[in-house]
PDB file of C-alpha atoms in Angstrom:
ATOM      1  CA  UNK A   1      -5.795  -2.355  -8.056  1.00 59.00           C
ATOM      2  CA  UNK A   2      -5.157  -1.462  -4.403  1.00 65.00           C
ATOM      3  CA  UNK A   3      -4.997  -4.945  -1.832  1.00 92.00           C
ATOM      4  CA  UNK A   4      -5.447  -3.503   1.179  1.00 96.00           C
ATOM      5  CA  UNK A   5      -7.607  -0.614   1.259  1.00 96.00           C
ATOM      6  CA  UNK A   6      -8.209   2.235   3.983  1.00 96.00           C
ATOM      7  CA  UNK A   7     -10.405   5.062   4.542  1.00 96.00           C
ATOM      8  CA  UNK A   8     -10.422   7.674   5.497  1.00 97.00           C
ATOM      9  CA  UNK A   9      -6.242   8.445   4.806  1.00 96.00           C
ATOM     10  CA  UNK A  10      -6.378  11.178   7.373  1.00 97.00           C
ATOM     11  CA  UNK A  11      -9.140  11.828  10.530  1.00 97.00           C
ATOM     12  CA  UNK A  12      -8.859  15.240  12.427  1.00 97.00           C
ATOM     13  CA  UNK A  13     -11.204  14.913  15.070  1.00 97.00           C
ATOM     14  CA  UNK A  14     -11.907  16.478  18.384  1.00 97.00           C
ATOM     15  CA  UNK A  15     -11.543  14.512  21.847  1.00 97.00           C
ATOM     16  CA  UNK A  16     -14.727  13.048  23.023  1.00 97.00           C
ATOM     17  CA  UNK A  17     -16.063  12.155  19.563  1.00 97.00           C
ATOM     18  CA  UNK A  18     -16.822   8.539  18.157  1.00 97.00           C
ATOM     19  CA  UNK A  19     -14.919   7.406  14.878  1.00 97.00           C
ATOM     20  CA  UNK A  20     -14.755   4.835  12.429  1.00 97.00           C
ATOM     21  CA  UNK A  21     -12.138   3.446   9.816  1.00 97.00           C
ATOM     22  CA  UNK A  22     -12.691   1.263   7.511  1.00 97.00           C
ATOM     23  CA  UNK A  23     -10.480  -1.531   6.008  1.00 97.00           C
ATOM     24  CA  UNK A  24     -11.160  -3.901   2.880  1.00 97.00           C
ATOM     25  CA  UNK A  25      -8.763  -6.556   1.319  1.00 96.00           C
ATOM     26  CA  UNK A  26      -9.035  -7.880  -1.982  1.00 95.00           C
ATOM     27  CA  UNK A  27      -6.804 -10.445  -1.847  1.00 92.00           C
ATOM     28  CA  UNK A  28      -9.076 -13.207  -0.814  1.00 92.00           C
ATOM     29  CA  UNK A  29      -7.012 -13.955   2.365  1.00 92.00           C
ATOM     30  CA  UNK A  30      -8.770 -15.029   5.672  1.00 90.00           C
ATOM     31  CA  UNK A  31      -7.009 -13.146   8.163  1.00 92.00           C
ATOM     32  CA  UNK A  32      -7.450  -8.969   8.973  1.00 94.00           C
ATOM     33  CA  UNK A  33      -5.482  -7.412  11.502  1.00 94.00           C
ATOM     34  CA  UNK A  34      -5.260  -3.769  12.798  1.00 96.00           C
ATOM     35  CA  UNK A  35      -2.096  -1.796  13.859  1.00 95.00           C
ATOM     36  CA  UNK A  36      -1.112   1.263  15.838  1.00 96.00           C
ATOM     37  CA  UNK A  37       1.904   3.023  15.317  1.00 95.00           C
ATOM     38  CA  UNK A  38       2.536   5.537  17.836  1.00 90.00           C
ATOM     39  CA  UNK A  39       4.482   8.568  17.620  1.00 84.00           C
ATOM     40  CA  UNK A  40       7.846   6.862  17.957  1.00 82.00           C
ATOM     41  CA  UNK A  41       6.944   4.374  15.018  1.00 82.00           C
ATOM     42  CA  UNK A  42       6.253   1.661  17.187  1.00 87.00           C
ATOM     43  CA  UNK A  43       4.189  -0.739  15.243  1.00 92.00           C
ATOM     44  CA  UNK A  44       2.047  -2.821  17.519  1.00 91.00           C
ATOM     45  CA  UNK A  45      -0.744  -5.195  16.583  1.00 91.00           C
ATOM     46  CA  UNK A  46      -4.284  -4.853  18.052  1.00 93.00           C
ATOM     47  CA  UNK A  47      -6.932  -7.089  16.644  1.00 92.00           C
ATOM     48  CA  UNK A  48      -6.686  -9.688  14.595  1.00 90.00           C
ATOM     49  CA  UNK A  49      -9.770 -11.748  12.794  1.00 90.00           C
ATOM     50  CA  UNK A  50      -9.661 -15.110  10.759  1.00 87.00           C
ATOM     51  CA  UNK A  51     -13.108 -15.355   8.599  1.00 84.00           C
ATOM     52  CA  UNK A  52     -14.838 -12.963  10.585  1.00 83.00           C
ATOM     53  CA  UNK A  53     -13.943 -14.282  14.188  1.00 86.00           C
ATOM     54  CA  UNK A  54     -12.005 -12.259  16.641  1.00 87.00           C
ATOM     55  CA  UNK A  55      -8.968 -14.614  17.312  1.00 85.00           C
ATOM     56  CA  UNK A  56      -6.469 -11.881  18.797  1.00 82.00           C
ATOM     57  CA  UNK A  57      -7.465  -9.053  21.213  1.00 83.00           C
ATOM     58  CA  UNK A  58      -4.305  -7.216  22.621  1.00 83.00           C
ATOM     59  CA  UNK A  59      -4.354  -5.109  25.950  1.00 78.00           C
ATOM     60  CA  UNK A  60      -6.820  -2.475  23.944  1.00 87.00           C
ATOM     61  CA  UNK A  61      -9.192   0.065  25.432  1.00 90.00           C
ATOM     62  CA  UNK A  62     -12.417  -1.233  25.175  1.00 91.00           C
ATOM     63  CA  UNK A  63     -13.177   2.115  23.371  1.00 95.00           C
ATOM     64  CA  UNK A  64     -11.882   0.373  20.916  1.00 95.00           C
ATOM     65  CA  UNK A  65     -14.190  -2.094  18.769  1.00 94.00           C
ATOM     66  CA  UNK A  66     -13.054  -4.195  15.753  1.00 93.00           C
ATOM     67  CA  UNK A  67     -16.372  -5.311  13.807  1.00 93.00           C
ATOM     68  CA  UNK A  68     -15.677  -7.883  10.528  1.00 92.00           C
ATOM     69  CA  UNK A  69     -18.714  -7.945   8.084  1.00 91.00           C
ATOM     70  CA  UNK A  70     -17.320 -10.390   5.847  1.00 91.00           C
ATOM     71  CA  UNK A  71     -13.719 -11.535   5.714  1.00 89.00           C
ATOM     72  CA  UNK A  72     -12.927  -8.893   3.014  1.00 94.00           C
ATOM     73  CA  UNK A  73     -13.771  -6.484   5.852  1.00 95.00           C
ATOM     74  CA  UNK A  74     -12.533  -5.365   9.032  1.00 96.00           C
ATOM     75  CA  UNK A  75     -13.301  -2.247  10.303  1.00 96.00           C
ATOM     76  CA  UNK A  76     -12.022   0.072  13.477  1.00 96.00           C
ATOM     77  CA  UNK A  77     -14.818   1.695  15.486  1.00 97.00           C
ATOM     78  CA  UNK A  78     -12.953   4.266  18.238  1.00 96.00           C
ATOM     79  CA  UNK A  79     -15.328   5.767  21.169  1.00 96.00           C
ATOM     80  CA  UNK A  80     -14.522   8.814  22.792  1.00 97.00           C
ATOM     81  CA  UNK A  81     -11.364   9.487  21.716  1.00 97.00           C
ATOM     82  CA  UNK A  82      -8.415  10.747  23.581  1.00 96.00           C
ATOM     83  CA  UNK A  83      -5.686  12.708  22.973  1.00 95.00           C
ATOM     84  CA  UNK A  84      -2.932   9.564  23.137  1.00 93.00           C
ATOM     85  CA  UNK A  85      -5.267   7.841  20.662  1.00 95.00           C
ATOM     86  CA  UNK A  86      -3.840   9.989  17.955  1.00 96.00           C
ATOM     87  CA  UNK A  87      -1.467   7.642  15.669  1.00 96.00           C
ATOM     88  CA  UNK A  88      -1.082   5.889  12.359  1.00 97.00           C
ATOM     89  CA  UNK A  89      -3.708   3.052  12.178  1.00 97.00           C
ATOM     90  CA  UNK A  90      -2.717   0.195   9.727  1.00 97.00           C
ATOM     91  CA  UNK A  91      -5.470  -2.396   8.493  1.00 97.00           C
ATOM     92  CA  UNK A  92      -3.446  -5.300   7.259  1.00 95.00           C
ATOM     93  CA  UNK A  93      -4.145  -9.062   6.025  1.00 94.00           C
ATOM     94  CA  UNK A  94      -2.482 -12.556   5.464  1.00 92.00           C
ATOM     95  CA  UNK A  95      -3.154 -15.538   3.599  1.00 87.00           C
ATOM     96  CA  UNK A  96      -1.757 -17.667   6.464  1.00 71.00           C
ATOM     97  CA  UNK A  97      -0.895 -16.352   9.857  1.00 59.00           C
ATOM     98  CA  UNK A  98       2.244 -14.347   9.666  1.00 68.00           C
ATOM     99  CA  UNK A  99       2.929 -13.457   5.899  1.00 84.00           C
ATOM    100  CA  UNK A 100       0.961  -9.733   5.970  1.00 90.00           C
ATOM    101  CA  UNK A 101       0.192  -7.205   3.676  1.00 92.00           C
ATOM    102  CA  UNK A 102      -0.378  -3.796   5.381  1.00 95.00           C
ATOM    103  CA  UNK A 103      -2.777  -0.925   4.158  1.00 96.00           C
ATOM    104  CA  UNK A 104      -1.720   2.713   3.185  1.00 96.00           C
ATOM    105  CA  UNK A 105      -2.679   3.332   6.594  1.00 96.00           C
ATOM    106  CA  UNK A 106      -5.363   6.290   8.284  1.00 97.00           C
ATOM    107  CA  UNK A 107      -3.524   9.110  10.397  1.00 97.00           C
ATOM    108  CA  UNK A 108      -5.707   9.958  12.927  1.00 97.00           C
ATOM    109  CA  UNK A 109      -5.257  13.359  14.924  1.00 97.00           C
ATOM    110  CA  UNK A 110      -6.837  13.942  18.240  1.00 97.00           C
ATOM    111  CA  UNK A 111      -7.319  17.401  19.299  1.00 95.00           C
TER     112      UNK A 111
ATOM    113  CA  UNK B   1      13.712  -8.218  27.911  1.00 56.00           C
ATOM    114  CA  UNK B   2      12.069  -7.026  24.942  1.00 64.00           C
ATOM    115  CA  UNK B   3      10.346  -9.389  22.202  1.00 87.00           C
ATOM    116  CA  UNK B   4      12.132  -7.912  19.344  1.00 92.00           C
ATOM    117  CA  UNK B   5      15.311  -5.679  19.122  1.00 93.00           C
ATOM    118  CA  UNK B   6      17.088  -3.801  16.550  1.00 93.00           C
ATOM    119  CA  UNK B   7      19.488  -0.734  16.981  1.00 85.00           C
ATOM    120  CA  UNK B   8      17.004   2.302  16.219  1.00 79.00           C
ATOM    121  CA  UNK B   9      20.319   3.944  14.320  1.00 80.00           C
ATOM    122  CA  UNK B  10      20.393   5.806  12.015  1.00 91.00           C
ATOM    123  CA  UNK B  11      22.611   3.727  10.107  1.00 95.00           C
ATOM    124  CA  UNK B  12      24.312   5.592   7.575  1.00 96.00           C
ATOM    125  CA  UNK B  13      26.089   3.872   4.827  1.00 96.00           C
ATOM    126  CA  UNK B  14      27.627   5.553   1.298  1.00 97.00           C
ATOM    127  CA  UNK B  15      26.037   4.386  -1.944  1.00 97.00           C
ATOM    128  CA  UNK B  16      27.384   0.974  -3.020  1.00 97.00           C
ATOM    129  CA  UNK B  17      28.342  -0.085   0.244  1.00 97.00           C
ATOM    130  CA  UNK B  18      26.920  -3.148   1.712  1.00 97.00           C
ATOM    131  CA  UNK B  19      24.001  -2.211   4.693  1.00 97.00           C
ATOM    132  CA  UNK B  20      23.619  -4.539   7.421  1.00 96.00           C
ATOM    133  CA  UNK B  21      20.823  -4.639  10.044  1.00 97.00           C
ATOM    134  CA  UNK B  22      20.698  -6.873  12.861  1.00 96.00           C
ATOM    135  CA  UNK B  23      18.033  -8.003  15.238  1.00 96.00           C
ATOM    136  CA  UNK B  24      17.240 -10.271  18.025  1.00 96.00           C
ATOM    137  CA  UNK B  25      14.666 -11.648  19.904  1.00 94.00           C
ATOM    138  CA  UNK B  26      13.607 -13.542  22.960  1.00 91.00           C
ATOM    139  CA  UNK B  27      10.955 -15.984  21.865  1.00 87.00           C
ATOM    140  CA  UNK B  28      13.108 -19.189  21.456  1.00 87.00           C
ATOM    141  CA  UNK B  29       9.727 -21.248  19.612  1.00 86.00           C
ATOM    142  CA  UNK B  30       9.280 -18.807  16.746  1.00 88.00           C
ATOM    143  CA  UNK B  31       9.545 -19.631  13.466  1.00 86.00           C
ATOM    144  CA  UNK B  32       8.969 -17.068  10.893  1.00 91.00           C
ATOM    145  CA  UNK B  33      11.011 -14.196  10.372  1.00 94.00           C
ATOM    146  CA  UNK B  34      10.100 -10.739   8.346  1.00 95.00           C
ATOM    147  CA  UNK B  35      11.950  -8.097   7.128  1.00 96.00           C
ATOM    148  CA  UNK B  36       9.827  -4.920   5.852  1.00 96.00           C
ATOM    149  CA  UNK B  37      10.616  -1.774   4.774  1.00 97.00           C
ATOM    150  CA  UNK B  38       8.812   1.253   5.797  1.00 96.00           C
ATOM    151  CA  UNK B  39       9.461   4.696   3.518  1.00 96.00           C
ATOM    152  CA  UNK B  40       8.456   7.878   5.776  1.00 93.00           C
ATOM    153  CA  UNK B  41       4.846   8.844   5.389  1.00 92.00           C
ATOM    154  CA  UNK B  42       4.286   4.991   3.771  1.00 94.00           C
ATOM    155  CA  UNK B  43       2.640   1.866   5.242  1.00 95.00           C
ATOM    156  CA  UNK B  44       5.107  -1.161   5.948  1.00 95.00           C
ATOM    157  CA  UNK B  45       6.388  -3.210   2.582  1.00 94.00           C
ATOM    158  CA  UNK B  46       7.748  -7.218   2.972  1.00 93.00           C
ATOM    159  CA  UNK B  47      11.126  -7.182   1.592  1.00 94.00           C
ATOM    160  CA  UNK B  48      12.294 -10.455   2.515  1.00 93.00           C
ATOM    161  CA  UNK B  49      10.723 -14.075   4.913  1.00 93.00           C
ATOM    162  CA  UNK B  50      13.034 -16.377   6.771  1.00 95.00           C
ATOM    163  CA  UNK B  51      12.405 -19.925   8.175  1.00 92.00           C
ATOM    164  CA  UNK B  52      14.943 -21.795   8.247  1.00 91.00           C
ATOM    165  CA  UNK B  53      18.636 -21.301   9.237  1.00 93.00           C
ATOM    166  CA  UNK B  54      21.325 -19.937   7.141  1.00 94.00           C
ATOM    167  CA  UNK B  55      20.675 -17.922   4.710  1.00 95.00           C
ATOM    168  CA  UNK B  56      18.047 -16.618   1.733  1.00 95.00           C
ATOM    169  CA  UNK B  57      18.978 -14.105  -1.192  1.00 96.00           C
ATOM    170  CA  UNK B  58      16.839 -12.198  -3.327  1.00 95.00           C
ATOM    171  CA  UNK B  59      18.438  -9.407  -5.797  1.00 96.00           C
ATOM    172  CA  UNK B  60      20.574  -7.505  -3.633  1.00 97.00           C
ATOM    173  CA  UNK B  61      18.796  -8.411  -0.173  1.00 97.00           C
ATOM    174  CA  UNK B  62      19.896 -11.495   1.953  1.00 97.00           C
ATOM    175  CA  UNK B  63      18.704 -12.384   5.082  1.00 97.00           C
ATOM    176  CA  UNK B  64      20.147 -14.001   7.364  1.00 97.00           C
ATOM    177  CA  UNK B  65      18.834 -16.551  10.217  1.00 96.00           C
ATOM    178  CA  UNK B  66      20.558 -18.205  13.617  1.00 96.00           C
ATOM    179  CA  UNK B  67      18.019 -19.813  15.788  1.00 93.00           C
ATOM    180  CA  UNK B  68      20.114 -20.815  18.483  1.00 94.00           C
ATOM    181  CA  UNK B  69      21.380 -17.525  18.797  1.00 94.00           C
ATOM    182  CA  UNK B  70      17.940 -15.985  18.196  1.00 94.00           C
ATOM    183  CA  UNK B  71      19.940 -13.387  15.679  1.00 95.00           C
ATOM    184  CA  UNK B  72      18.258 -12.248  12.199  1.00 97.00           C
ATOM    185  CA  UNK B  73      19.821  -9.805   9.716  1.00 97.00           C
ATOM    186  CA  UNK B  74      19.339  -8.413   6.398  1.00 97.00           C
ATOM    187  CA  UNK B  75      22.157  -7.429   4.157  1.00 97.00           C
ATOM    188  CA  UNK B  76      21.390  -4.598   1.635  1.00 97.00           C
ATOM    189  CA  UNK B  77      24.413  -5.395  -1.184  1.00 97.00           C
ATOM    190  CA  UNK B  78      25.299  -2.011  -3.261  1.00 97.00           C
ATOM    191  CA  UNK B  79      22.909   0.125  -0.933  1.00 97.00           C
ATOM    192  CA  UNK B  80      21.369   2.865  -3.093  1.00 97.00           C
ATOM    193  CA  UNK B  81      19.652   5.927  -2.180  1.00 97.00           C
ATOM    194  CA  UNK B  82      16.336   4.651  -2.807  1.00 97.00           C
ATOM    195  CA  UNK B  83      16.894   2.173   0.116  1.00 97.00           C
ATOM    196  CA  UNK B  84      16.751   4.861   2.172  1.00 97.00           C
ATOM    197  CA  UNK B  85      14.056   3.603   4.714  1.00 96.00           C
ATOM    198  CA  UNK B  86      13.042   2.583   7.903  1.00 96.00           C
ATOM    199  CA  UNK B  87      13.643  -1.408   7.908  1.00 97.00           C
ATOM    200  CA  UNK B  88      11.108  -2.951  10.816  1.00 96.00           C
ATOM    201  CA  UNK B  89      12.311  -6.540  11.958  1.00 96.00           C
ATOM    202  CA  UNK B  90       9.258  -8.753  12.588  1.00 94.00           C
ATOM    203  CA  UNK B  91       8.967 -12.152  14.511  1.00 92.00           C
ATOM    204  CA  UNK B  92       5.776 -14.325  14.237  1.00 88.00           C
ATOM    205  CA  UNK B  93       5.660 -15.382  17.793  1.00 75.00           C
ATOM    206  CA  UNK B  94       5.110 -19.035  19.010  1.00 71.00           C
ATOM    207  CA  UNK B  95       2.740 -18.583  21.309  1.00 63.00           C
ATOM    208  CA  UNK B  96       4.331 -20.423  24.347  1.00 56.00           C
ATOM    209  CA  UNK B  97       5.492 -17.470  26.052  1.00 54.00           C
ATOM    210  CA  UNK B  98       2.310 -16.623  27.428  1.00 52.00           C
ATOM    211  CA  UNK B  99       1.588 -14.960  24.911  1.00 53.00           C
ATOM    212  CA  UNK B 100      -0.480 -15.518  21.491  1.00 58.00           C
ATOM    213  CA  UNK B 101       0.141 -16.312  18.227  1.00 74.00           C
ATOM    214  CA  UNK B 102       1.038 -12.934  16.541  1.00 83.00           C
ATOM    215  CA  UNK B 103       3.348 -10.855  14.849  1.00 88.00           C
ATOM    216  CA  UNK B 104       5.756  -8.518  16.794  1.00 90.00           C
ATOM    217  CA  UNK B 105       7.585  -6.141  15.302  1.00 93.00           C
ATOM    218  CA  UNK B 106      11.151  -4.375  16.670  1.00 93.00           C
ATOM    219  CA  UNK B 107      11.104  -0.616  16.639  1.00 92.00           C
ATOM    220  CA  UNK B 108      13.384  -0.231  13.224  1.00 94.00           C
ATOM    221  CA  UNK B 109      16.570   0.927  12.233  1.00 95.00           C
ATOM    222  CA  UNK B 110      16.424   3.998  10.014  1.00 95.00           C
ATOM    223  CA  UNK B 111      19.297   3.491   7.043  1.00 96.00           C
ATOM    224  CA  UNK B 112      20.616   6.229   5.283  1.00 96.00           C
ATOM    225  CA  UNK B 113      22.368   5.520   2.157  1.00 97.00           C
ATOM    226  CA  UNK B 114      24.299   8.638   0.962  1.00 95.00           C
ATOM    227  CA  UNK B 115      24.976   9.812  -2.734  1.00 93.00           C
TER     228      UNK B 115
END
């Protein structure tokens, strides 16, 4: 059984439209976070939720909008993507606050 | 000065030799240290924690912890191809740097290990 779950794996999209990924964690731990991993395989956290509240909300265009249903859930809406928001997107989640567990991860291409 | 360092390599070792990685960081209040492993194409895997000085083993991975010099490393005994990987250094951050609460990650070291 997969822990961390993502979907889609891959996202070819053009610049301009609106996407979504999704993220769900089986695990039963409280905290969600999503990553971007640019190019260069820099891995940089961008939100992070503990039972469904936003507690960490890096310097992220506001294009970007996490939305938590349920603490098994975090998912990534983008608006209007750009060309330099093409990357690797990584849901993870932790039972405590710095123990993680990171998705397969969605590659998302910008064109 | 940057949260989290590590030489980006490649580190290239021969198989059966011992692998060492080495980071550093600036926060002086963290307290949790990570080391994860990250195969091309993959998402990141925990290989080994840290909290407290000195050192922790597991199978053939140690890691290895010096607050007051802010220094972490991870020793890969009898390095085999299949460790081949991008290892990602990863500090949980105290907080009282301005900054939050939060994991931050070095940019990796890629390791080699040749047949």
């Amino acid at each position: 059984d997969t822990a961390v779950s993502q979907t889609p794996k891959y996202l070819v999209t053009q610049m301009g439209n609106d996407k979504s990924i999704k993220c769900e964690q089986n695990l039963g731990h409280d905290t969600m976070y999503w990553y971007k991993q640019d190019s260069k395989k820099f891995l940089k956290i961008m939100f992070s939720y503990n039972n469904k509240e936003l507690i960490i909300n890096e310097t992220v265009p506001n294009r970007f909008s996490p939305k938590s249903p349920d603490k098994a859930h975090l998912n990534l809406h983008i608006n209007s993507l750009e060309l330099g928001d093409s990357a690797v997107y990584f849901c993870a989640s932790s039972p405590s606050t710095d123990t993680q567990y990171f998705g397969p991860g969605t590659r998302l291409t910008v064109l | 000065q940057k949260e989290v360092e590590q030489n980006s390599g490649p580190l290239s070792v021969p198989e059966g030799a011992i692998a060492s990685l080495n980071c550093t960081y600036s926060d002086r209040g963290s307290q949790s240290f990570f080391w994860y492993r990250q195969y091309s194409g993959k998402s990141p895997e925990l290989i080994m924690f840290i909290y407290s000085n000195g050192d922790k083993e597991d199978g053939r991975f140690t890691a290895q912890l010096n607050k007051a010099s802010q220094y972490v490393s991870l020793l890969i005994r009898d390095s085999q191809p299949s460790d081949s990987a991008t290892y990602l250094c990863a500090v949980y951050g105290s907080g009282t740097q301005g900054g939050s609460e939060k994991l931050v990650f070095g940019k990796g070291t890629k390791l080699t290990v040749n047949p």
